[in-house]
Amino acid sequence: MGLCLSACLQIEPRGFFVSYESVDQRFEQSMTWNDQHPFPTLVSSEEEYEFYAVSDIHAGKTNNLGLFLEQALLQQPIAVFMAGDLTTGNANDYHELYAVLPPQDSLPLFPIPGNHDLYFGGWKQYRLLFGSSVYSFSIKTSQTSDLYICLDNAGGTLGALQLEWLKELLLYERPQHRYYVLVNHNNWVRLRRMLATNPYVEELEVLLELCLKHRVDLVISGHDHKSHTAVFGNTLFITLDALRDSYPTPSYLIVSIGPDSINYSYRNL
Protein backbone atom coordinates (compact mmCIF):
# COMPACT_ATOMS: atom_id res chain seq x y z
CA MET A 1 0.00 0.00 0.00
CA GLY A 2 2.87 2.37 0.80
CA LEU A 3 4.34 1.87 -2.66
CA CYS A 4 0.96 2.48 -4.28
CA LEU A 5 0.37 5.70 -2.34
CA SER A 6 3.86 6.92 -3.13
CA ALA A 7 3.38 6.31 -6.84
CA CYS A 8 -0.07 7.89 -6.83
CA LEU A 9 1.22 11.01 -5.14
CA GLN A 10 3.83 11.41 -7.83
CA ILE A 11 1.28 11.23 -10.64
CA GLU A 12 -1.66 13.04 -8.94
CA PRO A 13 -4.52 10.66 -8.11
CA ARG A 14 -7.31 12.59 -9.83
CA GLY A 15 -5.91 11.66 -13.22
CA PHE A 16 -6.64 7.98 -12.69
CA PHE A 17 -10.37 8.47 -12.18
CA VAL A 18 -11.37 11.23 -14.62
CA SER A 19 -10.01 12.95 -17.68
CA TYR A 20 -8.67 16.45 -17.22
CA GLU A 21 -10.78 17.53 -20.22
CA SER A 22 -14.54 17.15 -20.56
CA VAL A 23 -16.05 15.20 -23.45
CA ASP A 24 -17.40 18.47 -24.86
CA GLN A 25 -13.90 19.96 -24.83
CA ARG A 26 -12.52 16.90 -26.61
CA PHE A 27 -15.32 17.15 -29.17
CA GLU A 28 -14.64 20.83 -29.89
CA GLN A 29 -10.90 20.21 -30.24
CA SER A 30 -11.60 17.27 -32.55
CA MET A 31 -13.91 19.31 -34.77
CA THR A 32 -11.25 22.01 -35.08
CA TRP A 33 -8.70 19.40 -36.12
CA ASN A 34 -11.17 17.81 -38.59
CA ASP A 35 -11.78 21.17 -40.26
CA GLN A 36 -8.05 21.50 -40.86
CA HIS A 37 -7.46 17.83 -41.75
CA PRO A 38 -10.52 16.44 -43.57
CA PHE A 39 -10.79 12.67 -43.60
CA PRO A 40 -10.52 11.29 -47.15
CA THR A 41 -13.10 9.06 -48.77
CA LEU A 42 -11.77 5.51 -49.20
CA VAL A 43 -12.48 3.79 -52.50
CA SER A 44 -12.90 0.05 -52.98
CA SER A 45 -12.23 -1.31 -56.46
CA GLU A 46 -14.52 -4.25 -55.65
CA GLU A 47 -18.17 -4.29 -54.67
CA GLU A 48 -17.23 -6.37 -51.62
CA TYR A 49 -14.57 -5.27 -49.17
CA GLU A 50 -13.27 -6.09 -45.69
CA PHE A 51 -12.26 -4.05 -42.69
CA TYR A 52 -10.73 -5.14 -39.39
CA ALA A 53 -11.35 -3.95 -35.84
CA VAL A 54 -9.40 -4.39 -32.60
CA SER A 55 -9.81 -3.03 -29.10
CA ASP A 56 -8.13 -2.85 -25.71
CA ILE A 57 -4.53 -3.15 -26.85
CA HIS A 58 -3.29 -1.61 -23.59
CA ALA A 59 0.23 -0.74 -24.76
CA GLY A 60 3.02 -0.58 -23.13
CA LYS A 61 3.48 -4.12 -24.27
CA THR A 62 2.75 -4.54 -27.96
CA ASN A 63 3.52 -8.16 -28.90
CA ASN A 64 -0.08 -8.98 -29.83
CA LEU A 65 -0.49 -5.69 -31.64
CA GLY A 66 2.63 -6.45 -33.65
CA LEU A 67 1.29 -9.88 -34.62
CA PHE A 68 -2.03 -8.37 -35.64
CA LEU A 69 -0.40 -5.65 -37.73
CA GLU A 70 1.73 -8.24 -39.54
CA GLN A 71 -1.44 -10.08 -40.57
CA ALA A 72 -3.27 -6.88 -41.49
CA LEU A 73 -0.40 -5.62 -43.63
CA LEU A 74 -0.37 -8.96 -45.43
CA GLN A 75 -4.14 -9.10 -46.04
CA GLN A 76 -4.64 -5.37 -46.69
CA PRO A 77 -8.16 -4.66 -45.41
CA ILE A 78 -9.51 -1.34 -46.61
CA ALA A 79 -9.49 0.01 -43.03
CA VAL A 80 -8.51 -0.94 -39.48
CA PHE A 81 -10.50 0.45 -36.56
CA MET A 82 -8.81 0.66 -33.16
CA ALA A 83 -11.71 0.91 -30.71
CA GLY A 84 -10.05 2.45 -27.69
CA ASP A 85 -7.88 1.61 -24.70
CA LEU A 86 -4.90 1.81 -26.97
CA THR A 87 -2.76 2.28 -23.85
CA THR A 88 -2.77 1.39 -20.16
CA GLY A 89 -2.53 5.04 -19.14
CA ASN A 90 1.18 5.26 -18.30
CA ALA A 91 3.31 8.16 -19.50
CA ASN A 92 5.39 6.23 -22.06
CA ASP A 93 2.60 4.05 -23.46
CA TYR A 94 1.80 6.28 -26.42
CA HIS A 95 5.43 6.21 -27.53
CA GLU A 96 5.48 2.40 -27.33
CA LEU A 97 2.23 2.26 -29.30
CA TYR A 98 3.21 4.70 -32.00
CA ALA A 99 6.57 3.01 -32.51
CA VAL A 100 4.92 -0.14 -33.91
CA LEU A 101 2.20 1.49 -36.03
CA PRO A 102 2.78 1.36 -39.80
CA PRO A 103 2.56 4.43 -42.04
CA GLN A 104 -1.01 5.47 -42.82
CA ASP A 105 -0.49 4.97 -46.55
CA SER A 106 0.41 1.30 -45.98
CA LEU A 107 -2.54 0.51 -43.69
CA PRO A 108 -5.35 3.02 -43.02
CA LEU A 109 -5.80 3.13 -39.24
CA PHE A 110 -8.78 4.76 -37.54
CA PRO A 111 -8.25 5.05 -33.77
CA ILE A 112 -10.53 6.33 -31.04
CA PRO A 113 -9.70 6.72 -27.34
CA GLY A 114 -10.86 4.57 -24.45
CA ASN A 115 -11.02 5.44 -20.79
CA HIS A 116 -7.41 4.35 -20.17
CA ASP A 117 -6.18 6.65 -22.93
CA LEU A 118 -7.44 9.70 -21.02
CA TYR A 119 -5.80 8.99 -17.65
CA PHE A 120 -3.03 11.28 -16.38
CA GLY A 121 -3.37 13.84 -19.15
CA GLY A 122 -3.41 11.19 -21.86
CA TRP A 123 -5.72 13.20 -24.10
CA LYS A 124 -2.92 15.66 -24.84
CA GLN A 125 -0.71 12.81 -26.05
CA TYR A 126 -3.57 11.28 -28.03
CA ARG A 127 -4.20 14.61 -29.79
CA LEU A 128 -0.54 14.99 -30.67
CA LEU A 129 -0.44 11.56 -32.31
CA PHE A 130 -3.92 11.16 -33.81
CA GLY A 131 -5.54 14.60 -33.85
CA SER A 132 -9.20 13.74 -33.42
CA SER A 133 -11.41 11.40 -31.40
CA VAL A 134 -14.68 12.10 -33.27
CA TYR A 135 -14.99 11.89 -37.04
CA SER A 136 -16.75 10.30 -39.98
CA PHE A 137 -15.76 9.18 -43.46
CA SER A 138 -17.15 7.19 -46.37
CA ILE A 139 -16.05 4.06 -48.18
CA LYS A 140 -17.22 4.05 -51.78
CA THR A 141 -17.59 1.33 -54.37
CA SER A 142 -18.58 1.84 -57.99
CA GLN A 143 -22.23 1.36 -57.03
CA THR A 144 -22.72 2.80 -53.56
CA SER A 145 -21.28 4.43 -50.45
CA ASP A 146 -21.12 3.41 -46.77
CA LEU A 147 -20.70 5.83 -43.87
CA TYR A 148 -18.45 5.16 -40.87
CA ILE A 149 -18.79 7.23 -37.71
CA CYS A 150 -16.16 7.10 -34.97
CA LEU A 151 -17.35 8.37 -31.59
CA ASP A 152 -15.69 9.36 -28.32
CA ASN A 153 -17.52 7.85 -25.35
CA ALA A 154 -14.27 7.09 -23.53
CA GLY A 155 -15.59 8.67 -20.35
CA GLY A 156 -18.92 6.84 -20.54
CA THR A 157 -20.93 9.51 -22.37
CA LEU A 158 -20.98 11.28 -25.73
CA GLY A 159 -21.83 14.59 -24.07
CA ALA A 160 -24.31 17.16 -25.35
CA LEU A 161 -22.29 18.53 -28.29
CA GLN A 162 -21.27 15.19 -29.75
CA LEU A 163 -24.77 13.75 -29.36
CA GLU A 164 -26.25 16.69 -31.26
CA TRP A 165 -23.60 16.27 -33.98
CA LEU A 166 -24.46 12.59 -34.28
CA LYS A 167 -28.18 13.34 -34.55
CA GLU A 168 -27.59 15.78 -37.41
CA LEU A 169 -25.22 13.41 -39.18
CA LEU A 170 -27.70 10.56 -39.02
CA LEU A 171 -30.53 12.80 -40.19
CA TYR A 172 -28.85 14.43 -43.18
CA GLU A 173 -26.36 11.80 -44.33
CA ARG A 174 -28.45 8.64 -44.07
CA PRO A 175 -30.21 8.88 -47.45
CA GLN A 176 -26.86 9.10 -49.25
CA HIS A 177 -25.43 5.84 -47.94
CA ARG A 178 -26.15 2.12 -48.00
CA TYR A 179 -24.74 1.00 -44.64
CA TYR A 180 -24.15 2.95 -41.45
CA VAL A 181 -21.43 1.73 -39.07
CA LEU A 182 -20.64 3.28 -35.68
CA VAL A 183 -17.43 2.61 -33.72
CA ASN A 184 -16.87 3.62 -30.08
CA HIS A 185 -15.08 2.25 -27.04
CA ASN A 186 -17.60 1.75 -24.25
CA ASN A 187 -20.01 -1.02 -25.13
CA TRP A 188 -23.69 -0.10 -25.04
CA VAL A 189 -24.86 -3.68 -24.43
CA ARG A 190 -23.57 -5.04 -21.10
CA LEU A 191 -23.75 -8.68 -20.07
CA ARG A 192 -22.15 -8.09 -16.67
CA ARG A 193 -21.50 -5.36 -14.14
CA MET A 194 -18.42 -3.23 -14.77
CA LEU A 195 -16.65 -0.79 -12.48
CA ALA A 196 -15.48 1.77 -15.03
CA THR A 197 -17.29 4.27 -17.27
CA ASN A 198 -20.76 2.79 -17.32
CA PRO A 199 -23.03 4.54 -19.84
CA TYR A 200 -25.96 6.69 -18.80
CA VAL A 201 -29.26 4.85 -19.15
CA GLU A 202 -31.06 7.92 -20.49
CA GLU A 203 -28.39 8.45 -23.15
CA LEU A 204 -28.53 4.79 -24.16
CA GLU A 205 -32.27 5.09 -24.71
CA VAL A 206 -31.69 8.03 -27.05
CA LEU A 207 -28.93 6.21 -28.93
CA LEU A 208 -30.95 3.04 -29.39
CA GLU A 209 -33.87 5.08 -30.70
CA LEU A 210 -31.54 6.84 -33.15
CA CYS A 211 -30.21 3.49 -34.38
CA LEU A 212 -33.74 2.24 -34.94
CA LYS A 213 -34.99 5.42 -36.60
CA HIS A 214 -32.05 5.83 -38.97
CA ARG A 215 -31.42 2.14 -39.63
CA VAL A 216 -27.90 1.95 -38.26
CA ASP A 217 -26.53 -1.41 -39.36
CA LEU A 218 -23.59 -2.07 -37.05
CA VAL A 219 -22.16 -0.73 -33.78
CA ILE A 220 -18.66 -1.91 -32.79
CA SER A 221 -17.34 -1.47 -29.24
CA GLY A 222 -14.67 -2.76 -26.89
CA HIS A 223 -14.06 -2.16 -23.17
CA ASP A 224 -15.57 -5.42 -21.88
CA HIS A 225 -12.53 -7.58 -22.85
CA LYS A 226 -14.95 -10.33 -23.86
CA SER A 227 -16.57 -10.69 -27.28
CA HIS A 228 -20.34 -10.91 -27.54
CA THR A 229 -23.11 -9.79 -29.87
CA ALA A 230 -26.67 -8.55 -29.63
CA VAL A 231 -29.32 -7.41 -32.09
CA PHE A 232 -31.86 -4.65 -31.50
CA GLY A 233 -34.10 -3.84 -34.43
CA ASN A 234 -31.93 -3.52 -37.53
CA THR A 235 -28.71 -3.00 -35.58
CA LEU A 236 -26.04 -5.59 -34.80
CA PHE A 237 -23.96 -4.73 -31.73
CA ILE A 238 -20.52 -6.36 -31.57
CA THR A 239 -18.28 -6.14 -28.51
CA LEU A 240 -14.66 -7.13 -29.15
CA ASP A 241 -12.16 -9.27 -27.30
CA ALA A 242 -9.12 -7.54 -25.86
CA LEU A 243 -5.88 -7.58 -27.85
CA ARG A 244 -3.68 -6.90 -24.82
CA ASP A 245 -0.70 -9.17 -24.34
CA SER A 246 -1.97 -10.63 -21.05
CA TYR A 247 -5.41 -11.56 -22.43
CA PRO A 248 -5.70 -15.37 -22.75
CA THR A 249 -7.66 -15.46 -26.05
CA PRO A 250 -6.82 -12.33 -28.06
CA SER A 251 -8.63 -11.93 -31.37
CA TYR A 252 -9.62 -9.35 -33.93
CA LEU A 253 -12.79 -8.78 -35.90
CA ILE A 254 -13.08 -9.20 -39.67
CA VAL A 255 -16.13 -7.55 -41.22
CA SER A 256 -17.06 -8.34 -44.83
CA ILE A 257 -19.23 -5.73 -46.52
CA GLY A 258 -21.20 -7.00 -49.51
CA PRO A 259 -23.99 -5.73 -51.76
CA ASP A 260 -26.69 -7.51 -49.78
CA SER A 261 -25.29 -8.22 -46.33
CA ILE A 262 -22.72 -7.57 -43.62
CA ASN A 263 -20.89 -10.66 -42.34
CA TYR A 264 -18.30 -10.97 -39.60
CA SER A 265 -15.90 -13.42 -38.02
CA TYR A 266 -13.21 -13.43 -35.34
CA ARG A 267 -9.64 -14.46 -35.96
CA ASN A 268 -7.50 -15.60 -33.05
CA LEU A 269 -3.88 -14.59 -32.87
Tab-separated table of C-alpha atoms in Angstrom:
chain	number	residue	atom	x	y	z
A	1	MET	CA	0.000	0.000	0.000
A	2	GLY	CA	2.867	2.375	0.797
A	3	LEU	CA	4.344	1.873	-2.660
A	4	CYS	CA	0.962	2.475	-4.275
A	5	LEU	CA	0.374	5.697	-2.345
A	6	SER	CA	3.856	6.921	-3.127
A	7	ALA	CA	3.382	6.314	-6.843
A	8	CYS	CA	-0.073	7.888	-6.825
A	9	LEU	CA	1.217	11.010	-5.135
A	10	GLN	CA	3.832	11.406	-7.832
A	11	ILE	CA	1.284	11.227	-10.639
A	12	GLU	CA	-1.659	13.036	-8.937
A	13	PRO	CA	-4.520	10.656	-8.114
A	14	ARG	CA	-7.308	12.592	-9.835
A	15	GLY	CA	-5.908	11.659	-13.219
A	16	PHE	CA	-6.639	7.980	-12.690
A	17	PHE	CA	-10.370	8.471	-12.178
A	18	VAL	CA	-11.369	11.235	-14.617
A	19	SER	CA	-10.010	12.953	-17.684
A	20	TYR	CA	-8.672	16.452	-17.216
A	21	GLU	CA	-10.777	17.526	-20.222
A	22	SER	CA	-14.537	17.147	-20.565
A	23	VAL	CA	-16.051	15.199	-23.445
A	24	ASP	CA	-17.405	18.475	-24.855
A	25	GLN	CA	-13.898	19.957	-24.827
A	26	ARG	CA	-12.517	16.902	-26.612
A	27	PHE	CA	-15.317	17.152	-29.167
A	28	GLU	CA	-14.639	20.829	-29.895
A	29	GLN	CA	-10.904	20.214	-30.242
A	30	SER	CA	-11.597	17.266	-32.545
A	31	MET	CA	-13.908	19.310	-34.767
A	32	THR	CA	-11.254	22.014	-35.084
A	33	TRP	CA	-8.702	19.399	-36.122
A	34	ASN	CA	-11.171	17.810	-38.587
A	35	ASP	CA	-11.776	21.170	-40.260
A	36	GLN	CA	-8.051	21.505	-40.859
A	37	HIS	CA	-7.459	17.832	-41.748
A	38	PRO	CA	-10.524	16.443	-43.567
A	39	PHE	CA	-10.786	12.671	-43.596
A	40	PRO	CA	-10.523	11.292	-47.147
A	41	THR	CA	-13.098	9.057	-48.771
A	42	LEU	CA	-11.772	5.515	-49.198
A	43	VAL	CA	-12.476	3.785	-52.505
A	44	SER	CA	-12.898	0.049	-52.980
A	45	SER	CA	-12.229	-1.309	-56.462
A	46	GLU	CA	-14.523	-4.245	-55.645
A	47	GLU	CA	-18.175	-4.294	-54.671
A	48	GLU	CA	-17.235	-6.371	-51.619
A	49	TYR	CA	-14.567	-5.274	-49.167
A	50	GLU	CA	-13.269	-6.088	-45.689
A	51	PHE	CA	-12.258	-4.045	-42.694
A	52	TYR	CA	-10.730	-5.144	-39.390
A	53	ALA	CA	-11.355	-3.948	-35.836
A	54	VAL	CA	-9.399	-4.388	-32.601
A	55	SER	CA	-9.807	-3.034	-29.100
A	56	ASP	CA	-8.132	-2.854	-25.710
A	57	ILE	CA	-4.530	-3.146	-26.848
A	58	HIS	CA	-3.289	-1.614	-23.588
A	59	ALA	CA	0.228	-0.742	-24.765
A	60	GLY	CA	3.023	-0.584	-23.126
A	61	LYS	CA	3.480	-4.118	-24.274
A	62	THR	CA	2.753	-4.539	-27.962
A	63	ASN	CA	3.519	-8.158	-28.899
A	64	ASN	CA	-0.085	-8.979	-29.828
A	65	LEU	CA	-0.486	-5.687	-31.639
A	66	GLY	CA	2.630	-6.452	-33.651
A	67	LEU	CA	1.286	-9.882	-34.622
A	68	PHE	CA	-2.033	-8.367	-35.643
A	69	LEU	CA	-0.395	-5.655	-37.728
A	70	GLU	CA	1.726	-8.241	-39.540
A	71	GLN	CA	-1.443	-10.082	-40.572
A	72	ALA	CA	-3.270	-6.883	-41.490
A	73	LEU	CA	-0.399	-5.620	-43.633
A	74	LEU	CA	-0.366	-8.965	-45.431
A	75	GLN	CA	-4.140	-9.101	-46.037
A	76	GLN	CA	-4.638	-5.367	-46.691
A	77	PRO	CA	-8.164	-4.661	-45.411
A	78	ILE	CA	-9.509	-1.340	-46.606
A	79	ALA	CA	-9.486	0.014	-43.031
A	80	VAL	CA	-8.514	-0.936	-39.485
A	81	PHE	CA	-10.498	0.447	-36.560
A	82	MET	CA	-8.814	0.662	-33.161
A	83	ALA	CA	-11.707	0.912	-30.713
A	84	GLY	CA	-10.049	2.450	-27.694
A	85	ASP	CA	-7.883	1.613	-24.699
A	86	LEU	CA	-4.901	1.812	-26.970
A	87	THR	CA	-2.758	2.278	-23.850
A	88	THR	CA	-2.773	1.385	-20.160
A	89	GLY	CA	-2.533	5.035	-19.143
A	90	ASN	CA	1.178	5.263	-18.300
A	91	ALA	CA	3.307	8.155	-19.498
A	92	ASN	CA	5.388	6.231	-22.061
A	93	ASP	CA	2.600	4.053	-23.460
A	94	TYR	CA	1.800	6.278	-26.417
A	95	HIS	CA	5.431	6.215	-27.527
A	96	GLU	CA	5.481	2.402	-27.334
A	97	LEU	CA	2.230	2.255	-29.296
A	98	TYR	CA	3.212	4.699	-32.001
A	99	ALA	CA	6.574	3.008	-32.513
A	100	VAL	CA	4.922	-0.140	-33.910
A	101	LEU	CA	2.197	1.490	-36.033
A	102	PRO	CA	2.785	1.356	-39.800
A	103	PRO	CA	2.560	4.431	-42.043
A	104	GLN	CA	-1.005	5.467	-42.817
A	105	ASP	CA	-0.488	4.972	-46.553
A	106	SER	CA	0.406	1.302	-45.983
A	107	LEU	CA	-2.539	0.509	-43.688
A	108	PRO	CA	-5.348	3.021	-43.016
A	109	LEU	CA	-5.801	3.131	-39.236
A	110	PHE	CA	-8.781	4.762	-37.541
A	111	PRO	CA	-8.248	5.046	-33.770
A	112	ILE	CA	-10.529	6.334	-31.041
A	113	PRO	CA	-9.700	6.717	-27.337
A	114	GLY	CA	-10.862	4.568	-24.455
A	115	ASN	CA	-11.016	5.436	-20.788
A	116	HIS	CA	-7.407	4.352	-20.168
A	117	ASP	CA	-6.182	6.650	-22.925
A	118	LEU	CA	-7.439	9.701	-21.017
A	119	TYR	CA	-5.799	8.992	-17.648
A	120	PHE	CA	-3.031	11.280	-16.380
A	121	GLY	CA	-3.374	13.839	-19.149
A	122	GLY	CA	-3.407	11.186	-21.864
A	123	TRP	CA	-5.725	13.200	-24.104
A	124	LYS	CA	-2.924	15.659	-24.842
A	125	GLN	CA	-0.708	12.812	-26.045
A	126	TYR	CA	-3.566	11.276	-28.028
A	127	ARG	CA	-4.196	14.611	-29.790
A	128	LEU	CA	-0.536	14.993	-30.669
A	129	LEU	CA	-0.438	11.563	-32.310
A	130	PHE	CA	-3.917	11.161	-33.810
A	131	GLY	CA	-5.540	14.604	-33.855
A	132	SER	CA	-9.204	13.737	-33.418
A	133	SER	CA	-11.410	11.401	-31.402
A	134	VAL	CA	-14.681	12.105	-33.266
A	135	TYR	CA	-14.988	11.887	-37.043
A	136	SER	CA	-16.750	10.303	-39.984
A	137	PHE	CA	-15.756	9.179	-43.459
A	138	SER	CA	-17.150	7.194	-46.370
A	139	ILE	CA	-16.051	4.060	-48.182
A	140	LYS	CA	-17.220	4.047	-51.785
A	141	THR	CA	-17.588	1.326	-54.368
A	142	SER	CA	-18.582	1.838	-57.995
A	143	GLN	CA	-22.231	1.358	-57.028
A	144	THR	CA	-22.719	2.804	-53.562
A	145	SER	CA	-21.276	4.425	-50.450
A	146	ASP	CA	-21.123	3.410	-46.772
A	147	LEU	CA	-20.702	5.825	-43.869
A	148	TYR	CA	-18.446	5.161	-40.866
A	149	ILE	CA	-18.793	7.235	-37.714
A	150	CYS	CA	-16.161	7.103	-34.967
A	151	LEU	CA	-17.346	8.368	-31.586
A	152	ASP	CA	-15.686	9.360	-28.318
A	153	ASN	CA	-17.516	7.848	-25.354
A	154	ALA	CA	-14.267	7.091	-23.535
A	155	GLY	CA	-15.590	8.673	-20.354
A	156	GLY	CA	-18.916	6.838	-20.542
A	157	THR	CA	-20.930	9.508	-22.373
A	158	LEU	CA	-20.980	11.283	-25.726
A	159	GLY	CA	-21.831	14.586	-24.075
A	160	ALA	CA	-24.305	17.163	-25.351
A	161	LEU	CA	-22.295	18.530	-28.287
A	162	GLN	CA	-21.274	15.191	-29.754
A	163	LEU	CA	-24.765	13.748	-29.357
A	164	GLU	CA	-26.251	16.688	-31.263
A	165	TRP	CA	-23.596	16.275	-33.983
A	166	LEU	CA	-24.465	12.589	-34.276
A	167	LYS	CA	-28.182	13.336	-34.553
A	168	GLU	CA	-27.591	15.777	-37.411
A	169	LEU	CA	-25.215	13.408	-39.179
A	170	LEU	CA	-27.705	10.557	-39.017
A	171	LEU	CA	-30.534	12.801	-40.194
A	172	TYR	CA	-28.851	14.428	-43.178
A	173	GLU	CA	-26.357	11.801	-44.333
A	174	ARG	CA	-28.452	8.639	-44.066
A	175	PRO	CA	-30.213	8.883	-47.455
A	176	GLN	CA	-26.858	9.101	-49.250
A	177	HIS	CA	-25.427	5.840	-47.936
A	178	ARG	CA	-26.154	2.120	-47.999
A	179	TYR	CA	-24.737	1.005	-44.643
A	180	TYR	CA	-24.150	2.947	-41.447
A	181	VAL	CA	-21.435	1.725	-39.070
A	182	LEU	CA	-20.637	3.280	-35.675
A	183	VAL	CA	-17.433	2.614	-33.722
A	184	ASN	CA	-16.870	3.618	-30.083
A	185	HIS	CA	-15.083	2.251	-27.043
A	186	ASN	CA	-17.598	1.745	-24.249
A	187	ASN	CA	-20.014	-1.021	-25.128
A	188	TRP	CA	-23.689	-0.098	-25.042
A	189	VAL	CA	-24.855	-3.678	-24.426
A	190	ARG	CA	-23.569	-5.039	-21.101
A	191	LEU	CA	-23.755	-8.681	-20.068
A	192	ARG	CA	-22.152	-8.091	-16.672
A	193	ARG	CA	-21.504	-5.363	-14.143
A	194	MET	CA	-18.421	-3.234	-14.765
A	195	LEU	CA	-16.649	-0.793	-12.483
A	196	ALA	CA	-15.481	1.771	-15.026
A	197	THR	CA	-17.287	4.274	-17.265
A	198	ASN	CA	-20.760	2.794	-17.322
A	199	PRO	CA	-23.032	4.544	-19.841
A	200	TYR	CA	-25.964	6.691	-18.799
A	201	VAL	CA	-29.260	4.845	-19.155
A	202	GLU	CA	-31.059	7.919	-20.492
A	203	GLU	CA	-28.394	8.446	-23.146
A	204	LEU	CA	-28.534	4.789	-24.156
A	205	GLU	CA	-32.272	5.086	-24.713
A	206	VAL	CA	-31.695	8.029	-27.052
A	207	LEU	CA	-28.925	6.207	-28.926
A	208	LEU	CA	-30.954	3.040	-29.391
A	209	GLU	CA	-33.873	5.085	-30.698
A	210	LEU	CA	-31.542	6.839	-33.153
A	211	CYS	CA	-30.214	3.490	-34.382
A	212	LEU	CA	-33.738	2.242	-34.937
A	213	LYS	CA	-34.992	5.422	-36.598
A	214	HIS	CA	-32.047	5.832	-38.965
A	215	ARG	CA	-31.417	2.136	-39.626
A	216	VAL	CA	-27.898	1.951	-38.260
A	217	ASP	CA	-26.529	-1.409	-39.362
A	218	LEU	CA	-23.594	-2.069	-37.048
A	219	VAL	CA	-22.159	-0.733	-33.777
A	220	ILE	CA	-18.659	-1.912	-32.788
A	221	SER	CA	-17.336	-1.471	-29.236
A	222	GLY	CA	-14.667	-2.761	-26.886
A	223	HIS	CA	-14.063	-2.160	-23.167
A	224	ASP	CA	-15.566	-5.421	-21.881
A	225	HIS	CA	-12.534	-7.577	-22.853
A	226	LYS	CA	-14.950	-10.332	-23.862
A	227	SER	CA	-16.568	-10.687	-27.277
A	228	HIS	CA	-20.335	-10.910	-27.539
A	229	THR	CA	-23.106	-9.785	-29.873
A	230	ALA	CA	-26.668	-8.545	-29.629
A	231	VAL	CA	-29.320	-7.408	-32.088
A	232	PHE	CA	-31.856	-4.651	-31.505
A	233	GLY	CA	-34.100	-3.844	-34.433
A	234	ASN	CA	-31.934	-3.517	-37.528
A	235	THR	CA	-28.706	-2.998	-35.582
A	236	LEU	CA	-26.041	-5.594	-34.804
A	237	PHE	CA	-23.955	-4.733	-31.732
A	238	ILE	CA	-20.521	-6.362	-31.568
A	239	THR	CA	-18.277	-6.145	-28.511
A	240	LEU	CA	-14.665	-7.130	-29.151
A	241	ASP	CA	-12.164	-9.271	-27.304
A	242	ALA	CA	-9.118	-7.542	-25.862
A	243	LEU	CA	-5.885	-7.584	-27.850
A	244	ARG	CA	-3.685	-6.896	-24.824
A	245	ASP	CA	-0.697	-9.168	-24.338
A	246	SER	CA	-1.972	-10.629	-21.046
A	247	TYR	CA	-5.407	-11.557	-22.430
A	248	PRO	CA	-5.701	-15.374	-22.750
A	249	THR	CA	-7.658	-15.462	-26.045
A	250	PRO	CA	-6.819	-12.333	-28.065
A	251	SER	CA	-8.632	-11.930	-31.368
A	252	TYR	CA	-9.617	-9.353	-33.933
A	253	LEU	CA	-12.791	-8.776	-35.896
A	254	ILE	CA	-13.077	-9.198	-39.666
A	255	VAL	CA	-16.133	-7.553	-41.221
A	256	SER	CA	-17.065	-8.338	-44.826
A	257	ILE	CA	-19.231	-5.734	-46.522
A	258	GLY	CA	-21.198	-7.004	-49.514
A	259	PRO	CA	-23.992	-5.731	-51.757
A	260	ASP	CA	-26.694	-7.512	-49.781
A	261	SER	CA	-25.289	-8.218	-46.329
A	262	ILE	CA	-22.721	-7.573	-43.616
A	263	ASN	CA	-20.885	-10.661	-42.344
A	264	TYR	CA	-18.304	-10.969	-39.605
A	265	SER	CA	-15.905	-13.417	-38.021
A	266	TYR	CA	-13.213	-13.428	-35.339
A	267	ARG	CA	-9.639	-14.456	-35.960
A	268	ASN	CA	-7.501	-15.597	-33.053
A	269	LEU	CA	-3.876	-14.591	-32.875
